[in-house]
Short mmCIF file of C-alpha atoms and ligand atoms in Angstrom, two decimals:
data_model
loop_
_atom_site.label_atom_id
_atom_site.label_comp_id
_atom_site.label_asym_id
_atom_site.label_seq_id
_atom_site.Cartn_x
_atom_site.Cartn_y
_atom_site.Cartn_z
CA UNK A 1 -104.12 -19.02 132.44
CA UNK A 2 -107.22 -21.58 133.28
CA UNK A 3 -106.32 -24.34 131.56
CA UNK A 4 -108.25 -27.26 133.81
CA UNK A 5 -107.59 -31.22 133.61
CA UNK A 6 -110.57 -31.50 131.64
CA UNK A 7 -109.90 -32.17 127.41
CA UNK A 8 -106.04 -32.13 128.29
CA UNK A 9 -104.18 -35.25 128.34
CA UNK A 10 -103.52 -34.76 124.40
CA UNK A 11 -102.48 -31.16 124.85
CA UNK A 12 -99.91 -32.05 127.98
CA UNK A 13 -98.43 -35.30 125.68
CA UNK A 14 -97.53 -32.58 123.58
CA UNK A 15 -96.27 -30.10 125.90
CA UNK A 16 -94.33 -33.00 127.45
CA UNK A 17 -92.86 -34.38 124.06
CA UNK A 18 -91.85 -30.52 123.58
CA UNK A 19 -90.17 -30.51 126.22
CA UNK A 20 -88.33 -33.86 125.72
CA UNK A 21 -87.21 -32.39 122.63
CA UNK A 22 -85.61 -29.29 123.56
CA UNK A 23 -84.32 -31.16 126.76
CA UNK A 24 -82.34 -33.47 124.20
CA UNK A 25 -81.65 -30.02 122.28
CA UNK A 26 -79.96 -28.93 125.10
CA UNK A 27 -77.59 -32.06 125.29
CA UNK A 28 -76.47 -32.54 121.96
CA UNK A 29 -76.28 -28.99 120.21
CA UNK A 30 -75.96 -26.67 122.73
CA UNK A 31 -72.54 -26.28 124.58
CA UNK A 32 -72.08 -24.29 127.04
CA UNK A 33 -68.34 -25.36 127.33
CA UNK A 34 -66.50 -21.38 127.04
CA UNK A 35 -64.41 -22.03 123.95
CA UNK A 36 -61.10 -20.45 126.04
CA UNK A 37 -61.52 -22.02 128.52
CA UNK A 38 -61.81 -25.42 126.43
CA UNK A 39 -58.83 -24.84 124.43
CA UNK A 40 -56.60 -24.15 127.53
CA UNK A 41 -57.70 -27.37 129.09
CA UNK A 42 -56.98 -29.03 125.79
CA UNK A 43 -53.19 -27.36 125.86
CA UNK A 44 -52.95 -29.04 129.20
CA UNK A 45 -54.26 -32.21 127.88
CA UNK A 46 -51.60 -31.85 124.88
CA UNK A 47 -48.87 -30.63 127.49
CA UNK A 48 -49.00 -33.59 128.89
CA UNK A 49 -49.38 -35.93 126.16
CA UNK A 50 -52.47 -37.02 126.86
CA UNK A 51 -52.12 -38.77 130.20
CA UNK A 52 -54.57 -41.23 131.09
CA UNK A 53 -56.20 -38.87 133.50
CA UNK A 54 -57.18 -36.68 131.07
CA UNK A 55 -59.26 -39.74 128.71
CA UNK A 56 -62.66 -38.40 129.13
CA UNK A 57 -61.42 -34.68 127.85
CA UNK A 58 -62.86 -34.93 124.13
CA UNK A 59 -62.54 -32.14 121.83
CA UNK A 60 -65.65 -32.71 120.44
CA UNK A 61 -68.05 -33.07 124.01
CA UNK A 62 -69.26 -30.35 126.09
CA UNK A 63 -65.88 -29.93 128.79
CA UNK A 64 -68.76 -28.09 130.97
CA UNK A 65 -70.62 -32.04 131.49
CA UNK A 66 -68.46 -34.83 129.91
CA UNK A 67 -64.46 -34.79 130.97
CA UNK A 68 -64.31 -36.06 134.46
CA UNK A 69 -62.41 -33.05 137.01
CA UNK A 70 -64.45 -30.08 135.76
CA UNK A 71 -66.37 -28.27 136.49
CA UNK A 72 -68.36 -24.57 134.93
CA UNK A 73 -70.28 -22.75 136.30
CA UNK A 74 -74.04 -21.40 134.14
CA UNK A 75 -71.75 -19.51 132.18
CA UNK A 76 -69.77 -22.42 130.77
CA UNK A 77 -66.63 -20.86 132.57
CA UNK A 78 -64.62 -23.50 134.07
CA UNK A 79 -64.44 -22.79 137.55
CA UNK A 80 -63.15 -26.27 138.82
CA UNK A 81 -59.96 -28.18 137.33
CA UNK A 82 -59.46 -31.67 139.58
CA UNK A 83 -57.14 -34.14 138.32
CA UNK A 84 -55.28 -36.60 140.26
CA UNK A 85 -53.78 -39.42 141.03
CA UNK A 86 -51.62 -41.51 138.03
CA UNK A 87 -48.41 -41.61 137.83
CA UNK A 88 -48.20 -40.66 134.08
CA UNK A 89 -48.37 -37.08 134.36
CA UNK A 90 -45.09 -35.99 133.29
CA UNK A 91 -44.18 -32.39 134.33
CA UNK A 92 -44.14 -28.97 136.00
CA UNK A 93 -47.19 -27.79 136.88
CA UNK A 94 -49.28 -25.77 134.33
CA UNK A 95 -49.15 -22.28 133.82
CA UNK A 96 -52.27 -21.70 131.70
CA UNK A 97 -54.59 -22.32 134.16
CA UNK A 98 -54.37 -18.35 134.42
CA UNK A 99 -55.96 -18.27 131.15
CA UNK A 100 -59.43 -19.94 133.21
CA UNK A 101 -59.87 -16.34 134.99
CA UNK A 102 -62.95 -17.75 137.17
CA UNK A 103 -60.84 -20.93 138.43
CA UNK A 104 -61.70 -21.89 142.10
CA UNK A 105 -60.15 -25.76 142.64
CA UNK A 106 -57.63 -27.04 141.91
CA UNK A 107 -56.30 -30.27 142.05
CA UNK A 108 -53.47 -30.86 140.50
CA UNK A 109 -52.18 -34.04 143.12
CA UNK A 110 -50.64 -37.46 143.72
CA UNK A 111 -48.35 -36.66 140.66
CA UNK A 112 -45.46 -38.40 141.35
CA UNK A 113 -43.81 -37.30 138.09
CA UNK A 114 -44.95 -33.90 138.80
CA UNK A 115 -41.82 -31.75 139.58
CA UNK A 116 -40.63 -27.97 139.09
CA UNK A 117 -40.88 -24.79 141.51
CA UNK A 118 -44.89 -23.34 141.94
CA UNK A 119 -45.02 -20.76 139.22
CA UNK A 120 -45.61 -17.31 140.05
CA UNK A 121 -48.82 -17.19 137.36
CA UNK A 122 -50.77 -19.30 140.15
CA UNK A 123 -50.98 -15.59 141.82
CA UNK A 124 -52.69 -14.58 139.39
CA UNK A 125 -55.75 -16.76 140.23
CA UNK A 126 -56.92 -14.39 142.84
CA UNK A 127 -60.90 -16.77 142.65
CA UNK A 128 -58.96 -19.61 144.00
CA UNK A 129 -60.78 -21.13 147.04
CA UNK A 130 -59.12 -24.24 146.98
CA UNK A 131 -55.81 -24.91 145.91
CA UNK A 132 -54.49 -29.02 146.21
CA UNK A 133 -50.41 -29.54 145.31
CA UNK A 134 -50.35 -32.71 147.54
CA UNK A 135 -48.14 -35.64 146.88
CA UNK A 136 -46.65 -34.17 143.86
CA UNK A 137 -42.57 -33.80 143.40
CA UNK A 138 -42.58 -30.30 143.78
CA UNK A 139 -39.34 -28.38 145.07
CA UNK A 140 -37.77 -24.90 145.97
CA UNK A 141 -39.99 -22.23 147.88
CA UNK A 142 -43.18 -22.15 149.86
CA UNK A 143 -43.32 -18.50 147.19
CA UNK A 144 -44.71 -15.41 149.01
CA UNK A 145 -46.87 -14.72 145.90
CA UNK A 146 -49.84 -17.41 148.07
CA UNK A 147 -50.35 -14.66 150.53
CA UNK A 148 -52.48 -12.92 147.20
CA UNK A 149 -54.62 -15.44 147.18
CA UNK A 150 -56.87 -13.58 149.53
CA UNK A 151 -59.75 -16.16 149.29
CA UNK A 152 -58.16 -19.81 149.53
CA UNK A 153 -60.25 -21.94 151.83
CA UNK A 154 -57.98 -24.51 151.99
CA UNK A 155 -54.65 -25.20 150.74
CA UNK A 156 -52.67 -28.66 150.80
CA UNK A 157 -49.31 -28.36 149.78
CA UNK A 158 -48.20 -31.55 152.23
CA UNK A 159 -45.77 -34.19 150.71
CA UNK A 160 -43.67 -32.60 148.37
CA UNK A 161 -39.85 -31.68 148.91
CA UNK A 162 -40.15 -27.75 149.70
CA UNK A 163 -37.30 -26.15 151.73
CA UNK A 164 -37.09 -22.82 152.82
CA UNK A 165 -39.19 -20.87 155.40
CA UNK A 166 -43.23 -20.50 155.40
CA UNK A 167 -43.73 -17.58 154.20
CA UNK A 168 -44.77 -14.81 156.79
CA UNK A 169 -47.36 -13.93 153.57
CA UNK A 170 -49.74 -16.59 154.63
CA UNK A 171 -51.47 -15.34 157.27
CA UNK A 172 -53.15 -12.96 154.90
CA UNK A 173 -55.24 -15.65 153.55
CA UNK A 174 -57.95 -14.38 155.89
CA UNK A 175 -60.56 -16.76 154.51
CA UNK A 176 -58.29 -19.53 155.05
CA UNK A 177 -59.45 -22.67 156.98
CA UNK A 178 -57.91 -25.75 156.30
CA UNK A 179 -53.17 -25.06 155.42
CA UNK A 180 -51.67 -28.60 155.49
CA UNK A 181 -47.31 -28.05 154.32
CA UNK A 182 -46.76 -31.40 156.66
CA UNK A 183 -43.98 -34.07 155.25
CA UNK A 184 -42.36 -31.45 153.22
CA UNK A 185 -38.41 -30.65 154.11
CA UNK A 186 -39.38 -26.74 155.34
CA UNK A 187 -37.01 -24.92 158.06
CA UNK A 188 -36.99 -21.31 160.02
CA UNK A 189 -39.91 -20.81 162.57
CA UNK A 190 -43.45 -20.84 161.86
CA UNK A 191 -44.16 -17.59 160.85
CA UNK A 192 -46.25 -15.71 163.97
CA UNK A 193 -48.76 -14.27 161.09
CA UNK A 194 -50.34 -17.30 160.57
CA UNK A 195 -51.91 -16.12 164.29
CA UNK A 196 -53.44 -14.18 162.24
CA UNK A 197 -55.51 -16.21 160.67
CA UNK A 198 -58.55 -16.06 162.81
CA UNK A 199 -60.58 -18.63 160.30
CA UNK A 200 -58.27 -21.03 160.53
CA UNK A 201 -59.47 -24.43 162.14
CA UNK A 202 -56.37 -26.92 160.83
CA UNK A 203 -52.45 -26.46 160.50
CA UNK A 204 -50.83 -29.24 159.72
CA UNK A 205 -47.15 -28.67 159.83
CA UNK A 206 -45.76 -32.23 160.56
CA UNK A 207 -42.68 -33.49 159.60
CA UNK A 208 -40.66 -30.80 158.50
CA UNK A 209 -37.84 -29.29 159.78
CA UNK A 210 -39.14 -26.24 161.24
CA UNK A 211 -36.96 -24.82 164.16
CA UNK A 212 -37.49 -22.51 167.20
CA UNK A 213 -39.87 -21.53 169.61
CA UNK A 214 -43.62 -22.49 169.30
CA UNK A 215 -45.12 -18.73 168.08
CA UNK A 216 -47.26 -17.63 171.01
CA UNK A 217 -50.12 -16.12 168.11
CA UNK A 218 -51.45 -19.42 167.81
CA UNK A 219 -53.01 -19.70 170.25
CA UNK A 220 -55.18 -16.45 168.93
CA UNK A 221 -57.02 -18.82 166.34
CA UNK A 222 -59.96 -18.95 168.05
CA UNK A 223 -61.31 -21.99 165.76
CA UNK A 224 -58.24 -24.12 165.82
CA UNK A 225 -59.29 -27.76 166.13
CA UNK A 226 -55.56 -29.80 164.59
CA UNK A 227 -52.69 -28.47 165.24
CA UNK A 228 -49.92 -31.73 164.77
CA UNK A 229 -46.22 -30.06 164.55
CA UNK A 230 -44.63 -33.81 165.27
CA UNK A 231 -40.98 -34.51 163.99
CA UNK A 232 -39.34 -31.03 163.87
CA UNK A 233 -37.14 -28.81 165.76
CA UNK A 234 -38.96 -26.90 167.57
CA UNK A 235 -37.09 -25.30 170.52
CA UNK A 236 -38.39 -23.66 174.10
CA UNK A 237 -41.60 -25.08 175.79
CA UNK A 238 -45.06 -24.60 175.37
CA UNK A 239 -45.71 -20.70 174.90
CA UNK A 240 -47.41 -19.41 177.93
CA UNK A 241 -50.08 -17.49 176.20
CA UNK A 242 -51.41 -21.44 174.80
CA UNK A 243 -53.70 -21.88 178.05
CA UNK A 244 -55.80 -19.37 176.52
CA UNK A 245 -57.17 -21.49 174.24
CA UNK A 246 -60.91 -21.82 174.47
CA UNK A 247 -61.19 -23.62 171.15
CA UNK A 248 -64.25 -26.90 171.84
CA UNK A 249 -61.88 -29.99 170.54
CA UNK A 250 -58.28 -29.29 170.08
CA UNK A 251 -55.49 -31.88 169.10
CA UNK A 252 -52.02 -30.85 169.35
CA UNK A 253 -49.08 -32.96 168.32
CA UNK A 254 -45.74 -32.08 169.60
CA UNK A 255 -43.81 -35.34 169.62
CA UNK A 256 -40.85 -35.58 168.23
CA UNK A 257 -39.32 -31.89 168.40
CA UNK A 258 -36.34 -30.65 170.51
CA UNK A 259 -39.28 -28.81 173.20
CA UNK A 260 -37.61 -28.27 177.06
CA UNK A 261 -38.44 -27.22 180.14
CA UNK A 262 -41.25 -27.53 182.53
CA UNK A 263 -44.83 -26.84 180.62
CA UNK A 264 -46.53 -23.49 182.03
CA UNK A 265 -49.03 -24.82 184.73
CA UNK A 266 -51.25 -21.37 182.67
CA UNK A 267 -51.80 -24.92 179.96
CA UNK A 268 -54.04 -26.65 182.30
CA UNK A 269 -56.28 -23.80 181.46
CA UNK A 270 -56.35 -25.51 177.74
CA UNK A 271 -59.21 -27.14 176.95
CA UNK A 272 -57.60 -29.96 175.49
CA UNK A 273 -59.05 -33.39 173.44
CA UNK A 274 -55.43 -34.98 172.54
CA UNK A 275 -51.85 -33.77 173.86
CA UNK A 276 -48.85 -36.23 172.60
CA UNK A 277 -45.69 -34.68 174.30
CA UNK A 278 -43.47 -37.18 173.37
CA UNK A 279 -40.30 -37.85 172.92
CA UNK A 280 -38.81 -34.46 173.66
CA UNK A 281 -37.09 -33.09 176.58
CA UNK A 282 -40.60 -31.99 178.83
CA UNK A 283 -39.21 -31.63 182.73
CA UNK A 284 -41.03 -30.98 185.70
CA UNK A 285 -44.39 -31.50 186.51
CA UNK A 286 -47.17 -32.42 184.07
CA UNK A 287 -50.16 -33.69 186.32
CA UNK A 288 -52.23 -30.37 186.10
CA UNK A 289 -52.79 -31.52 182.57
CA UNK A 290 -55.29 -34.35 183.56
CA UNK A 291 -58.13 -33.33 186.71
CA UNK A 292 -61.89 -34.58 187.01
CA UNK A 293 -62.69 -30.82 184.34
CA UNK A 294 -61.00 -32.40 181.33
CA UNK A 295 -64.37 -33.73 180.04
CA UNK A 296 -62.95 -34.23 176.68
CA UNK A 297 -59.67 -35.03 177.64
CA UNK A 298 -59.48 -39.09 175.87
CA UNK A 299 -55.15 -38.65 174.75
CA UNK A 300 -52.71 -37.96 177.37
CA UNK A 301 -48.96 -39.29 176.03
CA UNK A 302 -46.70 -37.50 178.20
CA UNK A 303 -43.51 -40.28 176.92
CA UNK A 304 -40.11 -40.14 176.13
CA UNK A 305 -39.52 -36.96 178.15
CA UNK A 306 -38.01 -36.47 181.69
CA UNK A 307 -41.22 -35.40 183.70
CA UNK A 308 -40.92 -35.78 187.56
CA UNK A 309 -44.10 -35.81 189.46
CA UNK A 310 -45.70 -37.92 191.84
CA UNK A 311 -48.45 -39.96 190.39
CA UNK A 312 -49.95 -41.71 193.30
CA UNK A 313 -52.64 -38.15 193.52
CA UNK A 314 -53.34 -37.33 190.07
CA UNK A 315 -57.02 -36.47 189.48
CA UNK A 316 -56.83 -38.40 186.40
CA UNK A 317 -59.55 -37.43 183.48
CA UNK A 318 -62.48 -39.37 183.83
CA UNK A 319 -62.30 -39.72 179.63
CA UNK A 320 -59.24 -40.86 179.33
CA UNK A 321 -58.72 -43.51 176.83
CA UNK A 322 -55.25 -43.63 175.95
CA UNK A 323 -52.17 -42.53 178.79
CA UNK A 324 -49.31 -43.00 177.74
CA UNK A 325 -46.58 -42.07 180.10
CA UNK A 326 -43.85 -44.31 179.69
CA UNK A 327 -39.82 -43.41 179.75
CA UNK A 328 -40.43 -40.51 182.33
CA UNK A 329 -39.37 -40.25 185.36
CA UNK A 330 -42.36 -40.63 187.13
CA UNK A 331 -42.58 -41.52 190.79
CA UNK A 332 -45.12 -42.83 193.65
CA UNK A 333 -48.06 -45.61 192.93
CA UNK A 334 -51.07 -45.81 190.72
CA UNK A 335 -53.93 -44.17 191.68
CA UNK A 336 -56.20 -46.65 192.20
CA UNK A 337 -59.21 -44.37 189.77
CA UNK A 338 -56.85 -45.72 186.84
CA UNK A 339 -58.81 -49.18 186.78
CA UNK A 340 -62.74 -47.18 186.25
CA UNK A 341 -61.20 -45.34 182.96
CA UNK A 342 -62.22 -46.78 179.09
CA UNK A 343 -58.71 -47.18 178.78
CA UNK A 344 -57.77 -48.45 175.21
CA UNK A 345 -54.29 -48.07 175.46
CA UNK A 346 -51.93 -47.83 178.66
CA UNK A 347 -48.45 -47.51 179.27
CA UNK A 348 -46.70 -46.51 182.39
CA UNK A 349 -43.53 -48.55 181.93
CA UNK A 350 -39.77 -47.32 182.63
CA UNK A 351 -40.77 -44.59 185.52
CA UNK A 352 -40.01 -46.02 188.51
CA UNK A 353 -43.47 -46.08 190.24
CA UNK A 354 -43.92 -48.88 193.04
CA UNK A 355 -46.44 -50.63 194.39
CA UNK A 356 -49.25 -52.44 193.96
CA UNK A 357 -51.70 -52.01 190.67
CA UNK A 358 -54.88 -51.52 191.17
CA UNK A 359 -57.06 -54.31 190.97
CA UNK A 360 -59.69 -55.07 189.20
CA UNK A 361 -60.52 -56.58 185.24
CA UNK A 362 -60.06 -53.79 183.14
CA UNK A 363 -55.95 -53.16 183.67
CA UNK A 364 -54.88 -56.56 183.93
CA UNK A 365 -55.64 -56.74 180.38
CA UNK A 366 -52.66 -55.32 179.13
CA UNK A 367 -48.96 -56.36 178.82
CA UNK A 368 -46.82 -56.68 181.56
CA UNK A 369 -44.47 -54.80 180.11
CA UNK A 370 -46.99 -51.76 179.76
CA UNK A 371 -46.21 -51.49 183.12
CA UNK A 372 -43.02 -53.57 183.16
CA UNK A 373 -39.68 -51.49 184.17
CA UNK A 374 -40.62 -49.69 187.40
CA UNK A 375 -38.59 -49.28 190.50
CA UNK A 376 -40.88 -52.07 192.34
CA UNK A 377 -44.66 -52.12 190.92
CA UNK A 378 -46.21 -55.35 191.03
CA UNK A 379 -49.87 -57.67 191.19
CA UNK A 380 -52.02 -58.27 188.00
CA UNK A 381 -50.39 -58.92 185.11
CA UNK A 382 -47.16 -58.51 187.06
CA UNK A 383 -46.42 -61.35 189.81
CA UNK A 384 -47.87 -60.94 192.40
CA UNK A 385 -46.77 -57.76 195.43
CA UNK A 386 -44.79 -59.97 198.33
C1 NAG B 1 -54.10 -36.34 122.01
O1 NAG B 1 -55.67 -35.76 121.39
C2 NAG B 1 -56.12 -35.10 121.06
C3 NAG B 1 -57.61 -34.53 121.01
O2 NAG B 1 -57.39 -34.51 122.40
C4 NAG B 1 -55.80 -35.59 119.34
O3 NAG B 1 -55.96 -35.07 118.62
C5 NAG B 1 -54.52 -35.56 119.78
O4 NAG B 1 -53.86 -37.01 118.33
C6 NAG B 1 -53.66 -36.50 120.34
N1 NAG B 1 -51.92 -37.02 120.84
C7 NAG B 1 -51.82 -38.17 120.61
C8 NAG B 1 -50.06 -38.46 120.54
O5 NAG B 1 -52.47 -39.48 121.14
C1 NAG B 2 -72.46 -35.70 128.15
O1 NAG B 2 -73.27 -35.11 129.48
C2 NAG B 2 -74.48 -35.52 129.28
C3 NAG B 2 -75.21 -35.04 130.51
O2 NAG B 2 -74.09 -35.53 131.43
C4 NAG B 2 -75.12 -36.65 128.12
O3 NAG B 2 -76.47 -36.71 128.70
C5 NAG B 2 -74.42 -37.13 127.18
O4 NAG B 2 -74.55 -38.21 126.91
C6 NAG B 2 -73.10 -36.83 127.66
N1 NAG B 2 -72.13 -37.35 125.62
C7 NAG B 2 -71.03 -37.83 126.14
C8 NAG B 2 -71.26 -38.35 124.61
O5 NAG B 2 -70.61 -38.58 127.05
C1 NAG B 3 -32.70 -29.10 159.43
O1 NAG B 3 -32.33 -28.02 159.89
C2 NAG B 3 -30.32 -28.03 160.52
C3 NAG B 3 -30.33 -27.00 161.84
O2 NAG B 3 -31.43 -26.01 161.55
C4 NAG B 3 -29.49 -28.04 159.69
O3 NAG B 3 -28.17 -28.42 160.10
C5 NAG B 3 -30.17 -29.71 158.17
O4 NAG B 3 -29.21 -29.77 157.80
C6 NAG B 3 -31.30 -29.20 158.21
N1 NAG B 3 -31.92 -30.80 157.57
C7 NAG B 3 -32.46 -30.55 156.48
C8 NAG B 3 -32.87 -31.98 155.63
O5 NAG B 3 -32.73 -29.42 155.91
C1 NAG B 4 -32.36 -31.46 167.82
O1 NAG B 4 -31.72 -32.51 169.29
C2 NAG B 4 -31.25 -33.53 167.92
C3 NAG B 4 -31.07 -34.53 168.81
O2 NAG B 4 -31.24 -34.05 170.29
C4 NAG B 4 -29.70 -32.41 167.63
O3 NAG B 4 -29.27 -32.53 166.99
C5 NAG B 4 -30.45 -31.38 166.90
O4 NAG B 4 -29.13 -30.83 166.74
C6 NAG B 4 -31.50 -30.34 167.43
N1 NAG B 4 -31.37 -29.07 167.26
C7 NAG B 4 -32.14 -27.94 167.27
C8 NAG B 4 -32.21 -26.84 166.63
O5 NAG B 4 -31.58 -27.85 168.51
C1 NAG B 5 -37.29 -54.12 181.66
O1 NAG B 5 -37.29 -54.98 182.15
C2 NAG B 5 -37.80 -56.44 181.30
C3 NAG B 5 -38.71 -57.77 182.64
O2 NAG B 5 -38.21 -57.30 183.80
C4 NAG B 5 -36.48 -56.90 181.71
O3 NAG B 5 -35.74 -58.24 181.34
C5 NAG B 5 -35.60 -55.73 180.79
O4 NAG B 5 -34.19 -55.71 180.98
C6 NAG B 5 -35.91 -54.21 181.35
N1 NAG B 5 -35.02 -53.43 180.49
C7 NAG B 5 -34.85 -52.63 181.30
C8 NAG B 5 -33.64 -51.74 180.14
O5 NAG B 5 -34.47 -51.82 182.02
#
């Protein structure tokens, strides 16, 4: 094709005009939304009495272009149904979603009026990569059949009232990166099978009623960076295997459980960014959790346990910003190096510490209560040593 730029301005004007017309055509007359999918969505709208979140779901517009929370593939098949956050959506999870065979993203969340159980129909949505029922009012078990959704990347069932055990079948979700089962009423053990999900980066199971020891298999998760297990009734200590965590950044929160006994010394080898062990019954020595080589460690909370070790010679990690060792049986004096750390939060109260608080600007900024109730700590911000 040999179109020169001479004397083509009229031609190009016409050409542009044609393009313009055809684009108008596209948006006005060519709907791409698949009719079956559209009818399924209109059924859901009517099932929930045209709740406000469905206002844009107008039968005369294109569901793929004009409906909020809906996305389609190039063939007009619905791939996303994501609605959330109103009080007027009242009822159960709509089972008719099974008639959206191309659905990949399903968010039906922050609906306090959505109750009942997770319907078995969900198991048929095998293309799902993202399932979010967080902050609804769902009850019953976390069903076994969720283990059939092999393409899941993210599952969020947090903030409901699910009961029963975490199904071992979730270990079959080998593409999962993030699982949030927090703030429910789940009981029984954390299934060891979760250690098979090599892709797992975040495992949130905080605020439940989980019991038994933490499974050693979790240390086999090479990408894990968030492990909040706080507020459960987990027993035992930290598994020996946790020393083998090689992850470059790992936040572990085991606070408010029934964990007890000494921490295995192998755990000193793990690369941890934040470790929160407060409100348990851990005992013995924890000084090996610190160290010059622990360069990524920024938060250490050992508070409200029965740890008993000398603090004078602890080799404090240079990056510590938050340090809480309060309410233990820690003895000795505060290491000189404490005054040089970039501390934002510090609490050493209610221990058996003694001697002069390291001098310098940093430590005297903290409230005296953060040093109080020790055997004989003295110096600013406490009264001078005598
Ligand atoms: C709900 O919306 C549909 C269109 O989506 C409309 O036909 C119907 O009359 C509405 N129903 C109520 C009760 O408003
Ligand atoms: C539907 O969406 C298309 C593309 O975003 C837009 O051009 C059109 O004006 C919308 N139609 C209505 C009725 O909102
Ligand atoms: C939590 O678990 C304990 C022991 O497993 C049980 O006795 C208790 O009833 C459970 N509480 C709730 C709220 O499920
Ligand atoms: C956990 O500790 C609490 C308080 O000490 C106790 O009431 C509860 O029975 C313990 N639960 C388990 C599962 O050991
Ligand atoms: C903690 O120390 C403060 C200030 O010295 C004192 O008033 C308080 O009684 C102590 N509390 C306990 C429980 O020992």
